mmCIF file of C-alpha atoms and ligand atoms in Angstrom:
data_model
loop_
_atom_site.group_PDB
_atom_site.id
_atom_site.type_symbol
_atom_site.label_atom_id
_atom_site.label_comp_id
_atom_site.label_asym_id
_atom_site.label_seq_id
_atom_site.Cartn_x
_atom_site.Cartn_y
_atom_site.Cartn_z
ATOM 1 C CA MET A 1 -0.178 0.162 -0.011
ATOM 2 C CA SER A 2 1.280 3.123 -0.859
ATOM 3 C CA ALA A 3 0.964 6.418 2.109
ATOM 4 C CA PRO A 4 0.172 9.613 1.519
ATOM 5 C CA ALA A 5 3.386 12.029 1.022
ATOM 6 C CA ASP A 6 2.811 13.907 4.860
ATOM 7 C CA GLU A 7 3.654 10.703 5.672
ATOM 8 C CA THR A 8 6.592 9.572 4.293
ATOM 9 C CA GLY A 9 7.873 13.115 4.752
ATOM 10 C CA ASN A 10 9.352 12.094 1.981
ATOM 11 C CA GLY A 11 8.405 14.408 -1.268
ATOM 12 C CA GLU A 12 6.708 11.432 -2.885
ATOM 13 C CA ALA A 13 3.780 11.847 -4.779
ATOM 14 C CA PRO A 14 0.576 10.339 -3.647
ATOM 15 C CA GLY A 15 0.190 6.583 -5.751
ATOM 16 C CA GLU A 16 3.933 6.617 -5.435
ATOM 17 C CA PRO A 17 5.347 3.681 -4.253
ATOM 18 C CA ARG A 18 5.811 3.836 -0.674
ATOM 19 C CA ARG A 19 9.843 4.804 -0.341
ATOM 20 C CA LEU A 20 11.846 4.234 3.666
ATOM 21 C CA LEU A 21 11.692 6.702 5.342
ATOM 22 C CA HIS A 22 14.934 9.384 5.394
ATOM 23 C CA SER A 23 16.947 8.635 8.265
ATOM 24 C CA TYR A 24 19.605 11.294 7.239
ATOM 25 C CA GLY A 25 18.919 14.750 7.310
ATOM 26 C CA ARG A 26 20.472 17.197 5.019
ATOM 27 C CA ARG A 27 21.929 16.149 1.434
ATOM 28 C CA ARG A 28 23.320 19.447 0.726
ATOM 29 C CA GLY A 29 25.224 21.997 3.218
ATOM 30 C CA ARG A 30 27.662 25.231 2.273
ATOM 31 C CA LYS A 31 27.918 25.893 -1.078
ATOM 32 C CA LEU A 32 30.236 23.743 -3.289
ATOM 33 C CA LYS A 33 33.959 26.034 -4.059
ATOM 34 C CA PRO A 34 35.330 25.491 -7.396
ATOM 35 C CA ASN A 35 38.092 22.511 -6.667
ATOM 36 C CA GLN A 36 35.373 20.439 -4.688
ATOM 37 C CA LYS A 37 32.537 21.249 -7.472
ATOM 38 C CA THR A 38 35.989 19.354 -9.815
ATOM 39 C CA LEU A 39 36.028 16.314 -7.170
ATOM 40 C CA ILE A 40 32.453 15.636 -7.414
ATOM 41 C CA GLU A 41 31.964 15.910 -11.482
ATOM 42 C CA GLY A 42 35.315 15.717 -12.430
ATOM 43 C CA THR A 43 36.449 12.840 -10.096
ATOM 44 C CA LEU A 44 33.637 10.799 -8.227
ATOM 45 C CA PRO A 45 32.125 9.411 -11.513
ATOM 46 C CA GLY A 46 34.718 7.185 -11.372
ATOM 47 C CA LEU A 47 34.409 6.301 -7.930
ATOM 48 C CA SER A 48 31.071 5.699 -7.650
ATOM 49 C CA VAL A 49 28.953 3.011 -7.178
ATOM 50 C CA ALA A 50 25.642 2.699 -9.646
ATOM 51 C CA ARG A 51 22.656 0.807 -8.056
ATOM 52 C CA PRO A 52 22.147 -1.896 -9.552
ATOM 53 C CA ALA A 53 18.736 -2.707 -11.823
ATOM 54 C CA PRO A 54 16.432 -4.308 -9.565
ATOM 55 C CA GLY A 55 17.033 -7.800 -8.853
ATOM 56 C CA GLY A 56 20.902 -6.790 -9.577
ATOM 57 C CA ARG A 57 23.745 -8.191 -8.124
ATOM 58 C CA PHE A 58 27.026 -6.655 -7.769
ATOM 59 C CA ASP A 59 30.412 -7.837 -9.374
ATOM 60 C CA VAL A 60 32.929 -7.232 -7.356
ATOM 61 C CA PRO A 61 36.052 -7.910 -9.382
ATOM 62 C CA THR A 62 34.523 -5.734 -11.862
ATOM 63 C CA LEU A 63 33.257 -2.809 -9.797
ATOM 64 C CA PHE A 64 36.881 -2.477 -8.029
ATOM 65 C CA GLY A 65 39.134 -3.804 -10.723
ATOM 66 C CA PHE A 66 41.050 -6.595 -8.360
ATOM 67 C CA ALA A 67 39.821 -9.455 -6.239
ATOM 68 C CA PRO A 68 39.070 -8.702 -3.064
ATOM 69 C CA ARG A 69 40.059 -10.879 0.029
ATOM 70 C CA ALA A 70 36.649 -8.626 1.668
ATOM 71 C CA VAL A 71 34.141 -6.349 0.952
ATOM 72 C CA TRP A 72 33.751 -4.245 3.736
ATOM 73 C CA LEU A 73 30.591 -1.283 3.726
ATOM 74 C CA GLU A 74 29.795 1.904 6.035
ATOM 75 C CA VAL A 75 26.721 3.465 5.590
ATOM 76 C CA GLY A 76 26.742 7.424 6.498
ATOM 77 C CA PHE A 77 30.370 7.885 6.227
ATOM 78 C CA GLY A 78 30.170 11.759 7.176
ATOM 79 C CA GLY A 79 33.541 13.029 6.092
ATOM 80 C CA GLY A 80 34.788 9.643 5.112
ATOM 81 C CA GLU A 81 37.824 9.807 7.461
ATOM 82 C CA HIS A 82 37.293 6.419 9.073
ATOM 83 C CA LEU A 83 36.257 4.928 5.593
ATOM 84 C CA ALA A 84 39.644 6.045 4.505
ATOM 85 C CA HIS A 85 41.268 4.887 7.813
ATOM 86 C CA GLN A 86 40.219 1.787 7.000
ATOM 87 C CA ALA A 87 41.119 1.567 3.474
ATOM 88 C CA ALA A 88 44.778 2.872 3.475
ATOM 89 C CA ASN A 89 45.309 0.012 6.680
ATOM 90 C CA ASN A 90 43.901 -2.948 4.563
ATOM 91 C CA PRO A 91 44.821 -2.192 0.790
ATOM 92 C CA ASP A 92 42.796 -6.726 -0.070
ATOM 93 C CA VAL A 93 39.594 -5.054 0.963
ATOM 94 C CA ALA A 94 37.539 -3.785 -0.655
ATOM 95 C CA LEU A 95 35.589 -0.792 1.116
ATOM 96 C CA ILE A 96 32.102 0.760 -0.159
ATOM 97 C CA GLY A 97 30.911 3.819 1.906
ATOM 98 C CA ALA A 98 27.563 4.971 1.687
ATOM 99 C CA GLU A 99 26.572 9.017 2.364
ATOM 100 C CA PRO A 100 23.862 11.146 0.900
ATOM 101 C CA PHE A 101 25.539 14.374 2.195
ATOM 102 C CA VAL A 102 27.414 16.124 -0.842
ATOM 103 C CA ASN A 103 29.470 17.914 1.205
ATOM 104 C CA GLY A 104 30.422 14.596 3.520
ATOM 105 C CA MET A 105 30.915 12.964 -0.599
ATOM 106 C CA VAL A 106 33.747 16.046 -1.392
ATOM 107 C CA SER A 107 35.927 15.275 2.526
ATOM 108 C CA ALA A 108 35.398 11.651 1.229
ATOM 109 C CA LEU A 109 36.954 11.758 -2.754
ATOM 110 C CA GLN A 110 40.063 14.438 -0.644
ATOM 111 C CA HIS A 111 41.193 11.370 1.450
ATOM 112 C CA ILE A 112 41.381 9.259 -1.217
ATOM 113 C CA GLY A 113 42.223 12.136 -3.268
ATOM 114 C CA ARG A 114 45.059 12.011 -0.373
ATOM 115 C CA LEU A 115 45.600 8.412 0.621
ATOM 116 C CA GLY A 116 45.795 7.728 -2.802
ATOM 117 C CA LEU A 117 43.178 4.500 -2.113
ATOM 118 C CA ALA A 118 42.305 2.198 -4.968
ATOM 119 C CA ASN A 119 40.544 -0.039 -2.209
ATOM 120 C CA VAL A 120 36.782 2.610 -1.797
ATOM 121 C CA ARG A 121 34.348 3.354 -4.136
ATOM 122 C CA LEU A 122 31.116 5.607 -2.966
ATOM 123 C CA TYR A 123 27.948 5.324 -2.880
ATOM 124 C CA GLN A 124 25.713 8.926 -2.982
ATOM 125 C CA GLY A 125 22.190 8.434 -1.400
ATOM 126 C CA ASP A 126 20.354 5.925 1.080
ATOM 127 C CA ALA A 127 22.317 2.939 1.578
ATOM 128 C CA ARG A 128 19.278 0.656 2.270
ATOM 129 C CA ASP A 129 18.922 1.457 -1.425
ATOM 130 C CA LEU A 130 22.185 -0.568 -2.446
ATOM 131 C CA LEU A 131 21.821 -3.319 0.057
ATOM 132 C CA PRO A 132 19.981 -5.840 -2.250
ATOM 133 C CA ALA A 133 22.167 -5.700 -4.732
ATOM 134 C CA PHE A 134 24.834 -7.744 -2.221
ATOM 135 C CA GLY A 135 24.665 -11.350 -2.367
ATOM 136 C CA ASP A 136 23.686 -13.441 0.891
ATOM 137 C CA ALA A 137 26.792 -14.225 3.162
ATOM 138 C CA SER A 138 29.157 -11.405 1.110
ATOM 139 C CA ILE A 139 29.842 -8.377 2.981
ATOM 140 C CA GLU A 140 32.309 -9.009 6.069
ATOM 141 C CA LYS A 141 32.268 -5.583 8.513
ATOM 142 C CA LEU A 142 29.592 -3.744 8.141
ATOM 143 C CA PHE A 143 30.022 -0.009 9.891
ATOM 144 C CA VAL A 144 27.447 2.372 11.252
ATOM 145 C CA LEU A 145 29.439 4.717 13.180
ATOM 146 C CA HIS A 146 27.207 7.733 15.126
ATOM 147 C CA PRO A 147 23.798 7.792 12.939
ATOM 148 C CA ASP A 148 22.001 10.796 13.631
ATOM 149 C CA PRO A 149 20.436 9.986 16.560
ATOM 150 C CA TRP A 150 16.520 11.692 15.453
ATOM 151 C CA PRO A 151 15.850 12.287 19.543
ATOM 152 C CA LYS A 152 12.082 12.920 19.598
ATOM 153 C CA LEU A 153 10.064 10.518 20.075
ATOM 154 C CA ARG A 154 7.999 10.990 16.776
ATOM 155 C CA HIS A 155 10.957 10.872 14.928
ATOM 156 C CA HIS A 156 12.409 7.464 16.587
ATOM 157 C CA LYS A 157 11.068 5.685 14.074
ATOM 158 C CA ARG A 158 14.037 7.153 11.090
ATOM 159 C CA ARG A 159 16.819 5.278 13.077
ATOM 160 C CA ILE A 160 18.876 3.652 10.529
ATOM 161 C CA VAL A 161 18.338 0.560 12.783
ATOM 162 C CA GLN A 162 15.944 -1.072 12.740
ATOM 163 C CA LYS A 163 14.104 -4.688 12.402
ATOM 164 C CA PRO A 164 14.465 -4.541 8.513
ATOM 165 C CA PHE A 165 18.044 -3.354 8.533
ATOM 166 C CA LEU A 166 19.234 -5.340 11.293
ATOM 167 C CA ASP A 167 17.973 -8.525 8.875
ATOM 168 C CA GLU A 168 19.058 -7.221 6.152
ATOM 169 C CA ALA A 169 22.009 -7.053 7.692
ATOM 170 C CA ALA A 170 22.158 -10.569 9.047
ATOM 171 C CA ARG A 171 21.426 -11.323 4.925
ATOM 172 C CA LEU A 172 24.240 -9.765 4.182
ATOM 173 C CA LEU A 173 27.242 -10.853 6.166
ATOM 174 C CA VAL A 174 29.559 -13.677 6.139
ATOM 175 C CA PRO A 175 28.745 -15.752 9.470
ATOM 176 C CA GLY A 176 31.524 -14.850 12.012
ATOM 177 C CA GLY A 177 31.233 -11.064 10.153
ATOM 178 C CA GLU A 178 30.431 -7.563 12.569
ATOM 179 C CA LEU A 179 28.547 -5.376 12.466
ATOM 180 C CA ARG A 180 29.516 -2.179 14.195
ATOM 181 C CA LEU A 181 27.427 0.424 15.526
ATOM 182 C CA ALA A 182 28.688 3.836 17.074
ATOM 183 C CA THR A 183 26.698 6.220 18.792
ATOM 184 C CA ASP A 184 27.191 8.859 21.184
ATOM 185 C CA ASP A 185 23.604 9.556 21.870
ATOM 186 C CA GLU A 186 22.433 7.348 25.192
ATOM 187 C CA SER A 187 18.930 6.932 23.899
ATOM 188 C CA TYR A 188 19.574 5.459 20.967
ATOM 189 C CA LEU A 189 22.250 3.494 22.566
ATOM 190 C CA LEU A 190 19.188 1.997 24.720
ATOM 191 C CA TRP A 191 17.766 1.425 21.679
ATOM 192 C CA MET A 192 20.290 -0.875 19.686
ATOM 193 C CA LEU A 193 20.929 -2.743 22.875
ATOM 194 C CA GLU A 194 16.838 -3.366 23.151
ATOM 195 C CA ARG A 195 17.017 -4.750 19.324
ATOM 196 C CA VAL A 196 20.327 -5.964 18.362
ATOM 197 C CA PRO A 197 21.480 -8.196 20.917
ATOM 198 C CA ALA A 198 17.983 -9.656 20.938
ATOM 199 C CA HIS A 199 18.177 -10.425 17.089
ATOM 200 C CA PRO A 200 18.804 -13.887 16.330
ATOM 201 C CA ALA A 201 21.610 -13.412 14.091
ATOM 202 C CA PHE A 202 23.849 -10.948 16.042
ATOM 203 C CA GLU A 203 25.422 -11.811 19.340
ATOM 204 C CA TRP A 204 27.519 -9.063 21.018
ATOM 205 C CA THR A 205 30.821 -9.260 21.734
ATOM 206 C CA ALA A 206 31.794 -6.950 24.698
ATOM 207 C CA ARG A 207 33.348 -8.559 27.427
ATOM 208 C CA THR A 208 34.082 -5.901 29.900
ATOM 209 C CA ALA A 209 33.262 -2.402 29.499
ATOM 210 C CA ASP A 210 36.343 -0.626 27.559
ATOM 211 C CA ASP A 211 35.051 -3.298 24.707
ATOM 212 C CA TRP A 212 32.140 -0.571 24.286
ATOM 213 C CA ARG A 213 33.524 2.440 25.920
ATOM 214 C CA LEU A 214 37.148 2.266 23.844
ATOM 215 C CA TYR A 215 36.980 1.847 20.427
ATOM 216 C CA PRO A 216 39.038 -0.775 19.026
ATOM 217 C CA PRO A 217 42.876 -0.597 17.595
ATOM 218 C CA ASP A 218 42.240 -0.410 14.341
ATOM 219 C CA ALA A 219 39.464 2.014 14.362
ATOM 220 C CA ILE A 220 39.939 5.667 14.567
ATOM 221 C CA GLU A 221 37.742 8.224 16.091
ATOM 222 C CA THR A 222 34.820 10.501 13.070
ATOM 223 C CA ARG A 223 34.378 13.756 13.678
ATOM 224 C CA TYR A 224 31.208 13.161 15.263
ATOM 225 C CA ALA A 225 32.723 10.863 18.154
ATOM 226 C CA ALA A 226 35.586 14.027 18.217
ATOM 227 C CA LYS A 227 32.415 16.598 18.724
ATOM 228 C CA ALA A 228 30.728 14.209 21.341
ATOM 229 C CA ARG A 229 33.340 14.318 23.729
ATOM 230 C CA ALA A 230 34.016 18.037 23.324
ATOM 231 C CA GLU A 231 31.109 17.738 24.043
ATOM 232 C CA GLY A 232 30.973 15.570 26.825
ATOM 233 C CA ARG A 233 28.881 13.101 25.883
ATOM 234 C CA LYS A 234 31.163 9.438 25.679
ATOM 235 C CA PRO A 235 31.128 7.722 22.325
ATOM 236 C CA THR A 236 30.596 4.321 22.641
ATOM 237 C CA MET A 237 31.041 1.245 19.988
ATOM 238 C CA LEU A 238 28.971 -1.300 19.799
ATOM 239 C CA ARG A 239 30.372 -4.498 17.671
ATOM 240 C CA PHE A 240 28.358 -7.465 17.037
ATOM 241 C CA ARG A 241 29.321 -11.263 15.694
ATOM 242 C CA ARG A 242 27.087 -12.291 13.148
ATOM 243 C CA ARG A 243 25.827 -16.196 13.993
HETATM 244 C C1 SAM B 301 25.968 12.568 13.235
HETATM 245 S S1 SAM B 301 26.524 12.056 10.940
HETATM 246 C C2 SAM B 301 28.315 11.173 11.444
HETATM 247 C C3 SAM B 301 28.665 10.937 10.869
HETATM 248 C C4 SAM B 301 30.066 9.408 10.614
HETATM 249 N N1 SAM B 301 29.516 8.429 10.701
HETATM 250 C C5 SAM B 301 30.662 10.115 12.016
HETATM 251 O O1 SAM B 301 30.472 9.024 13.193
HETATM 252 O O2 SAM B 301 31.176 11.539 11.862
HETATM 253 C C6 SAM B 301 25.586 11.085 10.335
HETATM 254 C C7 SAM B 301 25.705 9.929 9.224
HETATM 255 O O3 SAM B 301 24.949 9.180 8.103
HETATM 256 C C8 SAM B 301 23.937 9.472 7.003
HETATM 257 N N2 SAM B 301 23.146 8.459 6.991
HETATM 258 C C9 SAM B 301 21.848 8.525 7.446
HETATM 259 N N3 SAM B 301 21.588 7.475 7.102
HETATM 260 C C10 SAM B 301 21.732 6.923 6.223
HETATM 261 C C11 SAM B 301 21.486 5.999 4.716
HETATM 262 N N4 SAM B 301 20.099 5.578 5.006
HETATM 263 N N5 SAM B 301 22.023 5.912 3.888
HETATM 264 C C12 SAM B 301 23.770 6.708 4.443
HETATM 265 N N6 SAM B 301 23.622 7.535 5.278
HETATM 266 C C13 SAM B 301 23.257 8.234 6.161
HETATM 267 C C14 SAM B 301 24.006 10.990 7.240
HETATM 268 O O4 SAM B 301 23.780 11.869 6.033
HETATM 269 C C15 SAM B 301 24.605 11.632 7.920
HETATM 270 O O5 SAM B 301 25.895 12.160 7.318
#
């Protein structure tokens, strides 16, 4: 059944098929400078992941030009610093980052260029539109770091960590693979802890408080984590193993 346009808030005309509720805020920030426009118009197309036709699947070696050891996906990479860090430290892994915010895309392209990364591809849009194109058990790590917390009760339905997203993550992750969630929002932390360990596919790997209070050594704190710390909030990282 399609929803009225004002219900989804996604600007659909009445009668159009129902789309997912937006889980992100803005798609555009500051006006792009000429060199930033060049990155978006000149560099991004060569690194872009096109959304396959309905029912289509990615051919990862063709997409990257090499056969990677594993595929990792970061949903909502913001400025791309964590994506670039992981790509630089894992050159045999194919990393795909999805982010609708164009200024974040510019920042990620700058990191990729500065570090000369050949193992990153980008999707400018809602990551959830991309997920059906990945095969079952095709992703080894899935990062969702500081997703928009949508603090108002009436907006909780926009949080990306929802049962359908977890079901899809469970389908995509290899057994023993990892779903990594970070947040600095207490209410979202509780929300995640209520939902993810209750999902039959996921097991929380924390044994001591440091396992979630501290970022693991292979990760770097993102811009939002640093901002939270500066403002007195505590960033936490939850790691779940795909059973
Ligand atoms: C609070 S920011 C955090 C950015 C970054 N992960 C960090 O930790 O600095 C959340 C980001 O997730 C993006 N986002 C939200 N929903 C998304 C979705 N469905 N697909 C891709 N990105 C999404 C937003 O555009 C935003 O840049």
